[in-house]
mmCIF file with all atom_site columns, C-alpha atoms in Angstrom:
data_model
loop_
_atom_site.group_PDB
_atom_site.id
_atom_site.type_symbol
_atom_site.label_atom_id
_atom_site.label_alt_id
_atom_site.label_comp_id
_atom_site.label_asym_id
_atom_site.label_entity_id
_atom_site.label_seq_id
_atom_site.pdbx_PDB_ins_code
_atom_site.Cartn_x
_atom_site.Cartn_y
_atom_site.Cartn_z
_atom_site.occupancy
_atom_site.B_iso_or_equiv
_atom_site.pdbx_formal_charge
_atom_site.auth_seq_id
_atom_site.auth_comp_id
_atom_site.auth_asym_id
_atom_site.auth_atom_id
_atom_site.pdbx_PDB_model_num
ATOM 1   C CA . UNK N 1 1   ? 89.886  123.612 85.013 1.00 0.00 ? 1   UNK N CA 1
ATOM 2   C CA . UNK N 1 2   ? 92.347  126.274 86.140 1.00 0.00 ? 2   UNK N CA 1
ATOM 3   C CA . UNK N 1 3   ? 94.862  126.540 83.359 1.00 0.00 ? 3   UNK N CA 1
ATOM 4   C CA . UNK N 1 4   ? 96.736  129.250 81.566 1.00 0.00 ? 4   UNK N CA 1
ATOM 5   C CA . UNK N 1 5   ? 98.155  126.854 78.951 1.00 0.00 ? 5   UNK N CA 1
ATOM 6   C CA . UNK N 1 6   ? 96.370  123.953 77.309 1.00 0.00 ? 6   UNK N CA 1
ATOM 7   C CA . UNK N 1 7   ? 97.240  121.707 74.389 1.00 0.00 ? 7   UNK N CA 1
ATOM 8   C CA . UNK N 1 8   ? 94.889  121.433 71.444 1.00 0.00 ? 8   UNK N CA 1
ATOM 9   C CA . UNK N 1 9   ? 93.858  117.764 71.829 1.00 0.00 ? 9   UNK N CA 1
ATOM 10  C CA . UNK N 1 10  ? 92.919  118.263 75.491 1.00 0.00 ? 10  UNK N CA 1
ATOM 11  C CA . UNK N 1 11  ? 90.998  121.448 74.644 1.00 0.00 ? 11  UNK N CA 1
ATOM 12  C CA . UNK N 1 12  ? 89.115  119.647 71.872 1.00 0.00 ? 12  UNK N CA 1
ATOM 13  C CA . UNK N 1 13  ? 88.256  116.754 74.190 1.00 0.00 ? 13  UNK N CA 1
ATOM 14  C CA . UNK N 1 14  ? 86.884  119.121 76.838 1.00 0.00 ? 14  UNK N CA 1
ATOM 15  C CA . UNK N 1 15  ? 84.709  121.290 74.575 1.00 0.00 ? 15  UNK N CA 1
ATOM 16  C CA . UNK N 1 16  ? 83.186  118.669 72.281 1.00 0.00 ? 16  UNK N CA 1
ATOM 17  C CA . UNK N 1 17  ? 80.643  115.972 72.909 1.00 0.00 ? 17  UNK N CA 1
ATOM 18  C CA . UNK N 1 18  ? 82.049  113.655 70.244 1.00 0.00 ? 18  UNK N CA 1
ATOM 19  C CA . UNK N 1 19  ? 82.828  110.136 71.395 1.00 0.00 ? 19  UNK N CA 1
ATOM 20  C CA . UNK N 1 20  ? 86.280  110.394 69.859 1.00 0.00 ? 20  UNK N CA 1
ATOM 21  C CA . UNK N 1 21  ? 88.351  113.434 68.986 1.00 0.00 ? 21  UNK N CA 1
ATOM 22  C CA . UNK N 1 22  ? 89.094  111.703 65.693 1.00 0.00 ? 22  UNK N CA 1
ATOM 23  C CA . UNK N 1 23  ? 85.414  112.028 64.709 1.00 0.00 ? 23  UNK N CA 1
ATOM 24  C CA . UNK N 1 24  ? 86.063  115.763 64.249 1.00 0.00 ? 24  UNK N CA 1
ATOM 25  C CA . UNK N 1 25  ? 87.638  115.762 60.812 1.00 0.00 ? 25  UNK N CA 1
ATOM 26  C CA . UNK N 1 26  ? 85.588  118.609 59.314 1.00 0.00 ? 26  UNK N CA 1
ATOM 27  C CA . UNK N 1 27  ? 86.760  122.103 60.335 1.00 0.00 ? 27  UNK N CA 1
ATOM 28  C CA . UNK N 1 28  ? 83.276  123.420 59.534 1.00 0.00 ? 28  UNK N CA 1
ATOM 29  C CA . UNK N 1 29  ? 81.868  122.073 62.796 1.00 0.00 ? 29  UNK N CA 1
ATOM 30  C CA . UNK N 1 30  ? 78.456  123.675 62.593 1.00 0.00 ? 30  UNK N CA 1
ATOM 31  C CA . UNK N 1 31  ? 76.606  120.770 64.164 1.00 0.00 ? 31  UNK N CA 1
ATOM 32  C CA . UNK N 1 32  ? 75.461  122.076 67.517 1.00 0.00 ? 32  UNK N CA 1
ATOM 33  C CA . UNK N 1 33  ? 75.451  118.587 69.020 1.00 0.00 ? 33  UNK N CA 1
ATOM 34  C CA . UNK N 1 34  ? 79.256  118.311 68.913 1.00 0.00 ? 34  UNK N CA 1
ATOM 35  C CA . UNK N 1 35  ? 80.207  121.632 70.561 1.00 0.00 ? 35  UNK N CA 1
ATOM 36  C CA . UNK N 1 36  ? 79.665  122.126 74.305 1.00 0.00 ? 36  UNK N CA 1
ATOM 37  C CA . UNK N 1 37  ? 79.375  125.874 74.943 1.00 0.00 ? 37  UNK N CA 1
ATOM 38  C CA . UNK N 1 38  ? 78.981  125.442 78.715 1.00 0.00 ? 38  UNK N CA 1
ATOM 39  C CA . UNK N 1 39  ? 82.257  123.504 78.944 1.00 0.00 ? 39  UNK N CA 1
ATOM 40  C CA . UNK N 1 40  ? 83.950  126.093 76.733 1.00 0.00 ? 40  UNK N CA 1
ATOM 41  C CA . UNK N 1 41  ? 82.716  128.953 78.954 1.00 0.00 ? 41  UNK N CA 1
ATOM 42  C CA . UNK N 1 42  ? 84.352  127.283 81.957 1.00 0.00 ? 42  UNK N CA 1
ATOM 43  C CA . UNK N 1 43  ? 87.702  127.112 80.161 1.00 0.00 ? 43  UNK N CA 1
ATOM 44  C CA . UNK N 1 44  ? 88.235  130.258 78.122 1.00 0.00 ? 44  UNK N CA 1
ATOM 45  C CA . UNK N 1 45  ? 88.411  132.986 80.811 1.00 0.00 ? 45  UNK N CA 1
ATOM 46  C CA . UNK N 1 46  ? 91.537  131.312 82.240 1.00 0.00 ? 46  UNK N CA 1
ATOM 47  C CA . UNK N 1 47  ? 93.031  130.131 78.941 1.00 0.00 ? 47  UNK N CA 1
ATOM 48  C CA . UNK N 1 48  ? 96.040  132.197 77.845 1.00 0.00 ? 48  UNK N CA 1
ATOM 49  C CA . UNK N 1 49  ? 97.815  129.865 75.398 1.00 0.00 ? 49  UNK N CA 1
ATOM 50  C CA . UNK N 1 50  ? 96.392  127.118 73.198 1.00 0.00 ? 50  UNK N CA 1
ATOM 51  C CA . UNK N 1 51  ? 99.491  125.126 72.254 1.00 0.00 ? 51  UNK N CA 1
ATOM 52  C CA . UNK N 1 52  ? 99.884  122.492 69.540 1.00 0.00 ? 52  UNK N CA 1
ATOM 53  C CA . UNK N 1 53  ? 96.509  123.401 68.131 1.00 0.00 ? 53  UNK N CA 1
ATOM 54  C CA . UNK N 1 54  ? 95.095  122.024 64.916 1.00 0.00 ? 54  UNK N CA 1
ATOM 55  C CA . UNK N 1 55  ? 92.854  123.980 62.519 1.00 0.00 ? 55  UNK N CA 1
ATOM 56  C CA . UNK N 1 56  ? 89.862  122.317 64.195 1.00 0.00 ? 56  UNK N CA 1
ATOM 57  C CA . UNK N 1 57  ? 91.014  123.581 67.607 1.00 0.00 ? 57  UNK N CA 1
ATOM 58  C CA . UNK N 1 58  ? 91.348  127.126 66.249 1.00 0.00 ? 58  UNK N CA 1
ATOM 59  C CA . UNK N 1 59  ? 87.889  126.900 64.715 1.00 0.00 ? 59  UNK N CA 1
ATOM 60  C CA . UNK N 1 60  ? 86.393  125.635 67.988 1.00 0.00 ? 60  UNK N CA 1
ATOM 61  C CA . UNK N 1 61  ? 88.092  128.455 69.894 1.00 0.00 ? 61  UNK N CA 1
ATOM 62  C CA . UNK N 1 62  ? 86.723  131.099 67.527 1.00 0.00 ? 62  UNK N CA 1
ATOM 63  C CA . UNK N 1 63  ? 83.246  129.559 67.530 1.00 0.00 ? 63  UNK N CA 1
ATOM 64  C CA . UNK N 1 64  ? 83.178  129.394 71.323 1.00 0.00 ? 64  UNK N CA 1
ATOM 65  C CA . UNK N 1 65  ? 84.382  132.956 71.801 1.00 0.00 ? 65  UNK N CA 1
ATOM 66  C CA . UNK N 1 66  ? 81.851  134.311 69.324 1.00 0.00 ? 66  UNK N CA 1
ATOM 67  C CA . UNK N 1 67  ? 78.949  132.413 70.911 1.00 0.00 ? 67  UNK N CA 1
ATOM 68  C CA . UNK N 1 68  ? 79.933  133.081 74.526 1.00 0.00 ? 68  UNK N CA 1
ATOM 69  C CA . UNK N 1 69  ? 77.612  135.182 76.653 1.00 0.00 ? 69  UNK N CA 1
ATOM 70  C CA . UNK N 1 70  ? 79.912  135.476 79.700 1.00 0.00 ? 70  UNK N CA 1
ATOM 71  C CA . UNK N 1 71  ? 80.335  139.195 79.100 1.00 0.00 ? 71  UNK N CA 1
ATOM 72  C CA . UNK N 1 72  ? 76.644  139.587 80.031 1.00 0.00 ? 72  UNK N CA 1
ATOM 73  C CA . UNK N 1 73  ? 76.945  137.922 83.436 1.00 0.00 ? 73  UNK N CA 1
ATOM 74  C CA . UNK N 1 74  ? 79.437  140.350 84.966 1.00 0.00 ? 74  UNK N CA 1
ATOM 75  C CA . UNK N 1 75  ? 81.097  137.510 86.885 1.00 0.00 ? 75  UNK N CA 1
ATOM 76  C CA . UNK N 1 76  ? 84.357  137.826 84.969 1.00 0.00 ? 76  UNK N CA 1
ATOM 77  C CA . UNK N 1 77  ? 86.810  140.663 84.571 1.00 0.00 ? 77  UNK N CA 1
ATOM 78  C CA . UNK N 1 78  ? 86.163  141.188 80.862 1.00 0.00 ? 78  UNK N CA 1
ATOM 79  C CA . UNK N 1 79  ? 84.751  144.105 78.906 1.00 0.00 ? 79  UNK N CA 1
ATOM 80  C CA . UNK N 1 80  ? 80.965  144.320 79.422 1.00 0.00 ? 80  UNK N CA 1
ATOM 81  C CA . UNK N 1 81  ? 80.252  144.517 75.672 1.00 0.00 ? 81  UNK N CA 1
ATOM 82  C CA . UNK N 1 82  ? 80.324  141.695 73.169 1.00 0.00 ? 82  UNK N CA 1
ATOM 83  C CA . UNK N 1 83  ? 83.880  140.660 72.368 1.00 0.00 ? 83  UNK N CA 1
ATOM 84  C CA . UNK N 1 84  ? 85.410  141.004 68.902 1.00 0.00 ? 84  UNK N CA 1
ATOM 85  C CA . UNK N 1 85  ? 87.290  137.904 67.788 1.00 0.00 ? 85  UNK N CA 1
ATOM 86  C CA . UNK N 1 86  ? 90.356  138.160 65.543 1.00 0.00 ? 86  UNK N CA 1
ATOM 87  C CA . UNK N 1 87  ? 92.377  135.248 64.162 1.00 0.00 ? 87  UNK N CA 1
ATOM 88  C CA . UNK N 1 88  ? 95.789  135.237 62.534 1.00 0.00 ? 88  UNK N CA 1
ATOM 89  C CA . UNK N 1 89  ? 96.842  132.685 59.962 1.00 0.00 ? 89  UNK N CA 1
ATOM 90  C CA . UNK N 1 90  ? 99.034  132.073 56.968 1.00 0.00 ? 90  UNK N CA 1
ATOM 91  C CA . UNK N 1 91  ? 97.790  128.892 55.366 1.00 0.00 ? 91  UNK N CA 1
ATOM 92  C CA . UNK N 1 92  ? 94.795  127.179 53.847 1.00 0.00 ? 92  UNK N CA 1
ATOM 93  C CA . UNK N 1 93  ? 94.274  125.292 57.100 1.00 0.00 ? 93  UNK N CA 1
ATOM 94  C CA . UNK N 1 94  ? 93.575  128.597 58.906 1.00 0.00 ? 94  UNK N CA 1
ATOM 95  C CA . UNK N 1 95  ? 90.873  129.719 56.476 1.00 0.00 ? 95  UNK N CA 1
ATOM 96  C CA . UNK N 1 96  ? 87.929  128.191 58.376 1.00 0.00 ? 96  UNK N CA 1
ATOM 97  C CA . UNK N 1 97  ? 88.801  129.994 61.613 1.00 0.00 ? 97  UNK N CA 1
ATOM 98  C CA . UNK N 1 98  ? 89.644  133.239 59.788 1.00 0.00 ? 98  UNK N CA 1
ATOM 99  C CA . UNK N 1 99  ? 86.334  133.168 57.925 1.00 0.00 ? 99  UNK N CA 1
ATOM 100 C CA . UNK N 1 100 ? 84.348  132.459 61.105 1.00 0.00 ? 100 UNK N CA 1
ATOM 101 C CA . UNK N 1 101 ? 86.005  135.252 63.139 1.00 0.00 ? 101 UNK N CA 1
ATOM 102 C CA . UNK N 1 102 ? 84.973  138.896 63.038 1.00 0.00 ? 102 UNK N CA 1
ATOM 103 C CA . UNK N 1 103 ? 88.430  139.840 61.744 1.00 0.00 ? 103 UNK N CA 1
ATOM 104 C CA . UNK N 1 104 ? 90.869  137.603 59.915 1.00 0.00 ? 104 UNK N CA 1
ATOM 105 C CA . UNK N 1 105 ? 94.506  138.690 59.867 1.00 0.00 ? 105 UNK N CA 1
ATOM 106 C CA . UNK N 1 106 ? 96.785  137.031 57.311 1.00 0.00 ? 106 UNK N CA 1
ATOM 107 C CA . UNK N 1 107 ? 100.540 137.101 57.050 1.00 0.00 ? 107 UNK N CA 1
ATOM 108 C CA . UNK N 1 108 ? 101.631 138.607 53.748 1.00 0.00 ? 108 UNK N CA 1
ATOM 109 C CA . UNK N 1 109 ? 104.099 135.808 53.053 1.00 0.00 ? 109 UNK N CA 1
ATOM 110 C CA . UNK N 1 110 ? 101.359 133.221 53.619 1.00 0.00 ? 110 UNK N CA 1
ATOM 111 C CA . UNK N 1 111 ? 99.417  131.306 51.017 1.00 0.00 ? 111 UNK N CA 1
ATOM 112 C CA . UNK N 1 112 ? 97.237  133.279 48.628 1.00 0.00 ? 112 UNK N CA 1
ATOM 113 C CA . UNK N 1 113 ? 94.039  131.563 49.815 1.00 0.00 ? 113 UNK N CA 1
ATOM 114 C CA . UNK N 1 114 ? 94.621  132.766 53.388 1.00 0.00 ? 114 UNK N CA 1
ATOM 115 C CA . UNK N 1 115 ? 95.366  136.291 52.174 1.00 0.00 ? 115 UNK N CA 1
ATOM 116 C CA . UNK N 1 116 ? 92.093  136.330 50.206 1.00 0.00 ? 116 UNK N CA 1
ATOM 117 C CA . UNK N 1 117 ? 90.083  135.041 53.210 1.00 0.00 ? 117 UNK N CA 1
ATOM 118 C CA . UNK N 1 118 ? 91.465  137.725 55.532 1.00 0.00 ? 118 UNK N CA 1
ATOM 119 C CA . UNK N 1 119 ? 90.202  141.236 56.156 1.00 0.00 ? 119 UNK N CA 1
ATOM 120 C CA . UNK N 1 120 ? 93.656  142.494 57.171 1.00 0.00 ? 120 UNK N CA 1
ATOM 121 C CA . UNK N 1 121 ? 96.980  141.484 55.592 1.00 0.00 ? 121 UNK N CA 1
ATOM 122 C CA . UNK N 1 122 ? 100.279 142.122 57.379 1.00 0.00 ? 122 UNK N CA 1
ATOM 123 C CA . UNK N 1 123 ? 102.816 142.679 54.631 1.00 0.00 ? 123 UNK N CA 1
ATOM 124 C CA . UNK N 1 124 ? 105.858 142.493 56.900 1.00 0.00 ? 124 UNK N CA 1
ATOM 125 C CA . UNK N 1 125 ? 104.750 139.390 58.903 1.00 0.00 ? 125 UNK N CA 1
ATOM 126 C CA . UNK N 1 126 ? 105.257 141.234 62.188 1.00 0.00 ? 126 UNK N CA 1
ATOM 127 C CA . UNK N 1 127 ? 102.621 141.111 64.940 1.00 0.00 ? 127 UNK N CA 1
ATOM 128 C CA . UNK N 1 128 ? 103.684 144.510 66.251 1.00 0.00 ? 128 UNK N CA 1
ATOM 129 C CA . UNK N 1 129 ? 102.433 145.909 62.922 1.00 0.00 ? 129 UNK N CA 1
ATOM 130 C CA . UNK N 1 130 ? 98.978  144.648 63.839 1.00 0.00 ? 130 UNK N CA 1
ATOM 131 C CA . UNK N 1 131 ? 99.110  146.478 67.167 1.00 0.00 ? 131 UNK N CA 1
ATOM 132 C CA . UNK N 1 132 ? 100.283 149.667 65.451 1.00 0.00 ? 132 UNK N CA 1
ATOM 133 C CA . UNK N 1 133 ? 97.516  149.347 62.862 1.00 0.00 ? 133 UNK N CA 1
ATOM 134 C CA . UNK N 1 134 ? 94.906  149.086 65.606 1.00 0.00 ? 134 UNK N CA 1
ATOM 135 C CA . UNK N 1 135 ? 96.359  152.135 67.374 1.00 0.00 ? 135 UNK N CA 1
ATOM 136 C CA . UNK N 1 136 ? 96.365  154.150 64.146 1.00 0.00 ? 136 UNK N CA 1
ATOM 137 C CA . UNK N 1 137 ? 92.834  153.037 63.303 1.00 0.00 ? 137 UNK N CA 1
ATOM 138 C CA . UNK N 1 138 ? 91.548  154.075 66.719 1.00 0.00 ? 138 UNK N CA 1
ATOM 139 C CA . UNK N 1 139 ? 93.347  157.415 66.424 1.00 0.00 ? 139 UNK N CA 1
ATOM 140 C CA . UNK N 1 140 ? 91.824  158.069 62.988 1.00 0.00 ? 140 UNK N CA 1
ATOM 141 C CA . UNK N 1 141 ? 88.352  157.173 64.274 1.00 0.00 ? 141 UNK N CA 1
ATOM 142 C CA . UNK N 1 142 ? 88.755  159.410 67.308 1.00 0.00 ? 142 UNK N CA 1
ATOM 143 C CA . UNK N 1 143 ? 89.982  162.297 65.143 1.00 0.00 ? 143 UNK N CA 1
ATOM 144 C CA . UNK N 1 144 ? 87.082  161.872 62.726 1.00 0.00 ? 144 UNK N CA 1
ATOM 145 C CA . UNK N 1 145 ? 84.593  161.909 65.618 1.00 0.00 ? 145 UNK N CA 1
ATOM 146 C CA . UNK N 1 146 ? 86.155  165.094 67.012 1.00 0.00 ? 146 UNK N CA 1
ATOM 147 C CA . UNK N 1 147 ? 86.032  166.732 63.567 1.00 0.00 ? 147 UNK N CA 1
ATOM 148 C CA . UNK N 1 148 ? 82.372  165.827 63.072 1.00 0.00 ? 148 UNK N CA 1
ATOM 149 C CA . UNK N 1 149 ? 81.506  167.075 66.550 1.00 0.00 ? 149 UNK N CA 1
ATOM 150 C CA . UNK N 1 150 ? 83.322  170.337 65.833 1.00 0.00 ? 150 UNK N CA 1
ATOM 151 C CA . UNK N 1 151 ? 81.521  170.779 62.510 1.00 0.00 ? 151 UNK N CA 1
ATOM 152 C CA . UNK N 1 152 ? 78.122  170.148 64.097 1.00 0.00 ? 152 UNK N CA 1
ATOM 153 C CA . UNK N 1 153 ? 78.679  172.715 66.849 1.00 0.00 ? 153 UNK N CA 1
ATOM 154 C CA . UNK N 1 154 ? 79.702  175.484 64.421 1.00 0.00 ? 154 UNK N CA 1
#
């Protein structure tokens, strides 16, 4: 389906094989028979916003992105390497998705359990701080690489 915005219940219905969306009560959906990766791969390249999403929807999104192999096909305008998945959250309900993702970002004012499950904690609850942190981290890495290269050539 061509869509830039999708609501959580519709997304869940499209990417799971469960007879009823209410059968999906456990956010740790590790049973491979409930998740449809092929259906997910048809949706996610065009999905920009997942609105009204439940913790299960977030978990399914993270799981699908991490298991997707579309970057290998070259048919989509995405980076040719494996994608890194990051999830933001502030509550206990976000812990499953944050733990499953490569990087979990918690809001500092969120619940303590979410802060402990995250790899990165934003103390000022501002998403622009996350962008600045990534820029600074890339700059530090680039500077360290240049320094090491300089030291090796001397």
